[in-house]
PDB file of C-alpha atoms in Angstrom:
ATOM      1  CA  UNK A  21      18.163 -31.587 -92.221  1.00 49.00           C
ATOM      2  CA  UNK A  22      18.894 -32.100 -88.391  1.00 55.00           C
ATOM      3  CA  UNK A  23      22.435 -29.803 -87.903  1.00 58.00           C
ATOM      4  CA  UNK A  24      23.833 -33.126 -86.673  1.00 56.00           C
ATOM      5  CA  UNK A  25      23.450 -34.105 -90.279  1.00 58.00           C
ATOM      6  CA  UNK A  26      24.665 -31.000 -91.869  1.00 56.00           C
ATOM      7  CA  UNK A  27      27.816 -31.405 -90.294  1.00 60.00           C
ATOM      8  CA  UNK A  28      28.234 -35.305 -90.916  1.00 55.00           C
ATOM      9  CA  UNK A  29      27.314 -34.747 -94.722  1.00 54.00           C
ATOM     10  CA  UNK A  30      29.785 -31.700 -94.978  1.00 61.00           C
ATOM     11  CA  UNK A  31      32.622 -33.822 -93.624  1.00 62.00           C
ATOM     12  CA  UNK A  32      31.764 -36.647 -95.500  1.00 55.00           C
ATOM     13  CA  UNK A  33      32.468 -34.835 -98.177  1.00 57.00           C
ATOM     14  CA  UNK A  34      35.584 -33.016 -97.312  1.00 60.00           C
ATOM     15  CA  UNK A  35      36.428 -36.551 -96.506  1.00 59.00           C
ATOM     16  CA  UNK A  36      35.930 -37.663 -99.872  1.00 54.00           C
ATOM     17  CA  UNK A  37      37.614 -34.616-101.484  1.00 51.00           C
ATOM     18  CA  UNK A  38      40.813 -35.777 -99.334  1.00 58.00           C
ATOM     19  CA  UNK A  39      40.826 -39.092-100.455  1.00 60.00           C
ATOM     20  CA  UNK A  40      40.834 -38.090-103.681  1.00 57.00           C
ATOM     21  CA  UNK A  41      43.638 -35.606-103.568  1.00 52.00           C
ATOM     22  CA  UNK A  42      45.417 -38.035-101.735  1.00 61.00           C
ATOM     23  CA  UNK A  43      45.038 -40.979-104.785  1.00 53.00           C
ATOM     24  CA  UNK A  44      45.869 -38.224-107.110  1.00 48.00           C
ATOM     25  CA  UNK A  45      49.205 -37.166-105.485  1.00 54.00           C
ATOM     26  CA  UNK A  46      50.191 -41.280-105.061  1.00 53.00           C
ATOM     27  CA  UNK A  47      49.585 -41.415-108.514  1.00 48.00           C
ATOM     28  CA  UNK A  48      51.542 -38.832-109.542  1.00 46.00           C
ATOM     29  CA  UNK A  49      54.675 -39.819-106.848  1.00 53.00           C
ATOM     30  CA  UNK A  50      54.695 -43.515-107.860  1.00 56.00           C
ATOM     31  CA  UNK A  51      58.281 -43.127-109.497  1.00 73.00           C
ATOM     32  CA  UNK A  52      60.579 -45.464-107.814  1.00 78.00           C
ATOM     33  CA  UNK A  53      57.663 -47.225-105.783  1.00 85.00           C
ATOM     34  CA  UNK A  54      57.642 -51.128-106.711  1.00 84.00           C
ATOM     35  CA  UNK A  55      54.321 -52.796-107.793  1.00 88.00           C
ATOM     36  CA  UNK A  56      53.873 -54.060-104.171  1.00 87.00           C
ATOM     37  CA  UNK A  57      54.626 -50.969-102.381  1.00 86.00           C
ATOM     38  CA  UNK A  58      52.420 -49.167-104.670  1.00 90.00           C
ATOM     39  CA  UNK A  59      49.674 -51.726-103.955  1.00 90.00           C
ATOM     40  CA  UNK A  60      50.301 -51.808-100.272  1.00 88.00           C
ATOM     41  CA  UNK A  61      49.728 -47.678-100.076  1.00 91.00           C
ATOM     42  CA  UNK A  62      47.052 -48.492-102.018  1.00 91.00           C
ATOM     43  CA  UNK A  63      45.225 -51.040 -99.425  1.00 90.00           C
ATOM     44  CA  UNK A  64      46.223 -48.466 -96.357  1.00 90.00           C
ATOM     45  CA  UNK A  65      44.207 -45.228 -98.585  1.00 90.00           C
ATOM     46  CA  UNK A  66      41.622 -47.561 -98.944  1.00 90.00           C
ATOM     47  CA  UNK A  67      41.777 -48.406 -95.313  1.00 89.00           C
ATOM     48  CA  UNK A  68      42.226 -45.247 -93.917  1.00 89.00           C
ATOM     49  CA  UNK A  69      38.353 -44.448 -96.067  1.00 89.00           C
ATOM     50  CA  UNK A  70      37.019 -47.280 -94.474  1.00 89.00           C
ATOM     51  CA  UNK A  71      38.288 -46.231 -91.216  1.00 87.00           C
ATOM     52  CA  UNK A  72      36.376 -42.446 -91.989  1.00 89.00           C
ATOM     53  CA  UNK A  73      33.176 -44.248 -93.097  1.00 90.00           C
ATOM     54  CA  UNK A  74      33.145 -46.215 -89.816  1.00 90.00           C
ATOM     55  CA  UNK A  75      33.982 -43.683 -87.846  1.00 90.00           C
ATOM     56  CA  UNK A  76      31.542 -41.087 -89.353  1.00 90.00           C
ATOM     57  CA  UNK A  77      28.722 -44.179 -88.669  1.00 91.00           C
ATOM     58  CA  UNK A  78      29.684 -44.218 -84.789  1.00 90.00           C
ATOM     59  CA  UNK A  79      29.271 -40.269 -85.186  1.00 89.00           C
ATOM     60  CA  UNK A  80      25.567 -40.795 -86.312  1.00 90.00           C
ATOM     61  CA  UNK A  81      24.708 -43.266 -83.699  1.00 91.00           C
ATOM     62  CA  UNK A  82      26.877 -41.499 -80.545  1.00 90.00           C
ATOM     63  CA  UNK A  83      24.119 -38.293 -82.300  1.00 89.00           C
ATOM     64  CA  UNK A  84      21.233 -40.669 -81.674  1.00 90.00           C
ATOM     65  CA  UNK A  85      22.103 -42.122 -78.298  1.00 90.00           C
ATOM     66  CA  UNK A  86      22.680 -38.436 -77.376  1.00 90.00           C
ATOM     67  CA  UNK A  87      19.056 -38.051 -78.448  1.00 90.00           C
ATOM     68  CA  UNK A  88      17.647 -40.867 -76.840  1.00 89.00           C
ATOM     69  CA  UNK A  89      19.199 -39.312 -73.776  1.00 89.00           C
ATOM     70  CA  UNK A  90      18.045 -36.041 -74.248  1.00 88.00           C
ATOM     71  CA  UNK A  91      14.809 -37.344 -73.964  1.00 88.00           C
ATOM     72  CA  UNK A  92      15.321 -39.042 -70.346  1.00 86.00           C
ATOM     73  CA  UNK A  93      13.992 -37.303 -67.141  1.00 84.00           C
ATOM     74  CA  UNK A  94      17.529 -37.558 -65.791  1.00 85.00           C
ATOM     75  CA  UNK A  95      20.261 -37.786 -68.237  1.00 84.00           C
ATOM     76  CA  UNK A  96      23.219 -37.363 -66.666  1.00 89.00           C
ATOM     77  CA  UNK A  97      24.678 -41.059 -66.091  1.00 89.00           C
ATOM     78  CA  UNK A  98      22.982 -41.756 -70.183  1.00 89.00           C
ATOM     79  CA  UNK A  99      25.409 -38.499 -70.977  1.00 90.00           C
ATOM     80  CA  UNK A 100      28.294 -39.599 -69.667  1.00 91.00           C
ATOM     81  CA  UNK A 101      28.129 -43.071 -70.592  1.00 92.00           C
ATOM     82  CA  UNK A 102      27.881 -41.310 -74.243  1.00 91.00           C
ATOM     83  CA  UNK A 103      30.897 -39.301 -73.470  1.00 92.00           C
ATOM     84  CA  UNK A 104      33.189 -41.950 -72.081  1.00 93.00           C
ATOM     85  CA  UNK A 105      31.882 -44.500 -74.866  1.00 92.00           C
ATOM     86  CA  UNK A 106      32.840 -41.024 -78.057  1.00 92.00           C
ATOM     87  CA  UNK A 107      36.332 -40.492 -76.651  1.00 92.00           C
ATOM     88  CA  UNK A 108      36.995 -44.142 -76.304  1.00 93.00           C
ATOM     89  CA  UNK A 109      35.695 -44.303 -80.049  1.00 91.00           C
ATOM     90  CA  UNK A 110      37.814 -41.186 -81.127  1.00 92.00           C
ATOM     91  CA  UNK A 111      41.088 -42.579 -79.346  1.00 93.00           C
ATOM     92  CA  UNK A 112      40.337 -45.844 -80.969  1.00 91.00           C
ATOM     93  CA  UNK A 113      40.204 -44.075 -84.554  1.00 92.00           C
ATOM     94  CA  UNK A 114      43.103 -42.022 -83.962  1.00 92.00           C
ATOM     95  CA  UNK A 115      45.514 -44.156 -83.241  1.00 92.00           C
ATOM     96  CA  UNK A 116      44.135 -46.527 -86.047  1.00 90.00           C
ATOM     97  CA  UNK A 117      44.322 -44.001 -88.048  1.00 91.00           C
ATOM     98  CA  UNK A 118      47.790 -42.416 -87.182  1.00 92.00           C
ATOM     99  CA  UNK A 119      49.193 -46.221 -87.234  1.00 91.00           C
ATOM    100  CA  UNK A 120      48.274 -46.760 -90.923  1.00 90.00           C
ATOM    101  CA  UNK A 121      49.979 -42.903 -91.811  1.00 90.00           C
ATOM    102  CA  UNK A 122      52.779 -44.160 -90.185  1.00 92.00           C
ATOM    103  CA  UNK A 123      52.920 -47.835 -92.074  1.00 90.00           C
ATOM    104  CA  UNK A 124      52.752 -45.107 -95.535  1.00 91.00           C
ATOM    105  CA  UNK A 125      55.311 -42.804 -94.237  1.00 91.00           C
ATOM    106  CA  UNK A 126      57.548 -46.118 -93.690  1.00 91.00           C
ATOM    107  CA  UNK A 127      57.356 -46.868 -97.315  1.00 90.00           C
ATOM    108  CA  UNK A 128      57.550 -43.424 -98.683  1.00 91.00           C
ATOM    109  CA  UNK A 129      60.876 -43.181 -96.577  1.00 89.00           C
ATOM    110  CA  UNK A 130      61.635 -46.802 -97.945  1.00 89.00           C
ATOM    111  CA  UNK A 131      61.188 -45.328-101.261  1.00 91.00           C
ATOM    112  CA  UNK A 132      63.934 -42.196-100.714  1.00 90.00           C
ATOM    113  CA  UNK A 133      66.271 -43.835 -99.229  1.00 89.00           C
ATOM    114  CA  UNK A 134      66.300 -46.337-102.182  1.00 89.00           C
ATOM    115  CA  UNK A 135      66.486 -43.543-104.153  1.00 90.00           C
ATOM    116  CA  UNK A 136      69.411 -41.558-102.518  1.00 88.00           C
ATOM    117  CA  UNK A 137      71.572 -44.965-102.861  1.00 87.00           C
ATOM    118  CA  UNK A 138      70.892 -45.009-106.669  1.00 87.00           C
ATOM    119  CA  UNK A 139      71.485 -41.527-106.639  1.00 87.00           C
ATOM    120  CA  UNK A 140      75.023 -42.121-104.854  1.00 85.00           C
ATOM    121  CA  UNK A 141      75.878 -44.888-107.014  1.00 85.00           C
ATOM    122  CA  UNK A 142      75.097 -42.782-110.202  1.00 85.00           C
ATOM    123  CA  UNK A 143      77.091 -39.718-108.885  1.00 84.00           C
ATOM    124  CA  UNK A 144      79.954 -42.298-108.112  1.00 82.00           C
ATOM    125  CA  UNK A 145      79.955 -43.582-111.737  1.00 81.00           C
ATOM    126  CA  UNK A 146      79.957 -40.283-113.005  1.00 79.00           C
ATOM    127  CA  UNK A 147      83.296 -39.086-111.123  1.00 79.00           C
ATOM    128  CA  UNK A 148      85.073 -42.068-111.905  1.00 71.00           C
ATOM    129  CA  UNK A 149      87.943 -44.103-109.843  1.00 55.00           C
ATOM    130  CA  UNK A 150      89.622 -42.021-107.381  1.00 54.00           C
ATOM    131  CA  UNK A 151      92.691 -40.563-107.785  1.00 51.00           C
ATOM    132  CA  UNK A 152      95.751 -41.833-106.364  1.00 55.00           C
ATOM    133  CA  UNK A 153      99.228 -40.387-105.939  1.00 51.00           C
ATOM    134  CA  UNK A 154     101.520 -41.346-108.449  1.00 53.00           C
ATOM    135  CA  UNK A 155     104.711 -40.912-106.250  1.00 56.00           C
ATOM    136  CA  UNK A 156     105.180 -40.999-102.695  1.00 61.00           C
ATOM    137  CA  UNK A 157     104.421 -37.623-100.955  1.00 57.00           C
ATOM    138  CA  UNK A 158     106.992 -35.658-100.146  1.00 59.00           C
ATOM    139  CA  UNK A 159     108.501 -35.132 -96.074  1.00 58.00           C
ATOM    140  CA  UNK A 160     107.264 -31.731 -96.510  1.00 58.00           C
ATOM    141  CA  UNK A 161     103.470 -32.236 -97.813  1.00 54.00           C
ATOM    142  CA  UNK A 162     101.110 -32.315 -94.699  1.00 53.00           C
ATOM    143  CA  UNK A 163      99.361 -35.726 -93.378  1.00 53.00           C
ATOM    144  CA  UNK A 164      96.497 -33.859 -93.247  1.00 53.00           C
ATOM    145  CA  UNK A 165      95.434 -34.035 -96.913  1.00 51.00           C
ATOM    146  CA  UNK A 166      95.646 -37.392 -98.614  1.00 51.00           C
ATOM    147  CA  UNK A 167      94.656 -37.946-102.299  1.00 49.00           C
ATOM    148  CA  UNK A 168      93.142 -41.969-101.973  1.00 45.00           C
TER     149      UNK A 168
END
């Protein structure tokens, strides 16, 4: 194998090995998701691996363009057409990338604070009314404290 395609097989498959740590851990933290969120996280895993697949692709052809201009007398324009074109690509697939985290970071955070309210309301039932005076406080009693 060219080293080009030692590398792009070996992240391929650390690629793979995330996604599927990352499916496992959604399905174990799916309490207090809703069928649509958990479908929407879902749809962004699956798009963030299409996004990898795609972007490992461009990898192998930027590697073959880098070939072809290897091969040239005079490479230098070829070269940094290549480079300009790769960091457009890698900016591209960052921020992609970064956008759907943040679109599953929204609903995770969705999902807590959902889940601190029905926390709150539980810990509310569970201490009962609050307790009022029975009598009017005395002249003496400080204004600072007040039992409502």
């Amino acid at each position: 194998m060219v080293p080009y395609q030692i590398i792009a097989f070996r992240t391929l498959n650390g690629l793979v090995l995330l996604m599927g740590l990352t499916l496992a851990a959604i399905t174990f933290a799916t309490e207090g998701f809703t069928a649509q969120e958990r479908d929407r996280v879902k749809a962004l895993n699956e798009s963030l691996g299409f996004f990898d697949r795609d972007y490992q692709n461009q990898l192998g052809e930027f590697s073959a363009r880098e070939q072809v201009c290897l091969s040239k007398f005079i490479s230098a324009a070829c070269l940094n057409e290549l480079r300009r074109d790769a960091a457009q690509a890698r900016r591209q697939y960052g921020l992609a990338k970064e956008l759907l985290r943040r679109d599953i970071r929204q609903i995770d955070a969705d999902v807590r604070y959902r889940q601190r309210l029905d926390a709150d309301a539980a810990r509310k039932d569970r201490q009962g009314t609050t307790v009022t005076p029975v009598a009017e406080p005395s002249p003496f009693a400080s204004d600072k404290v007040r039992l409502d």
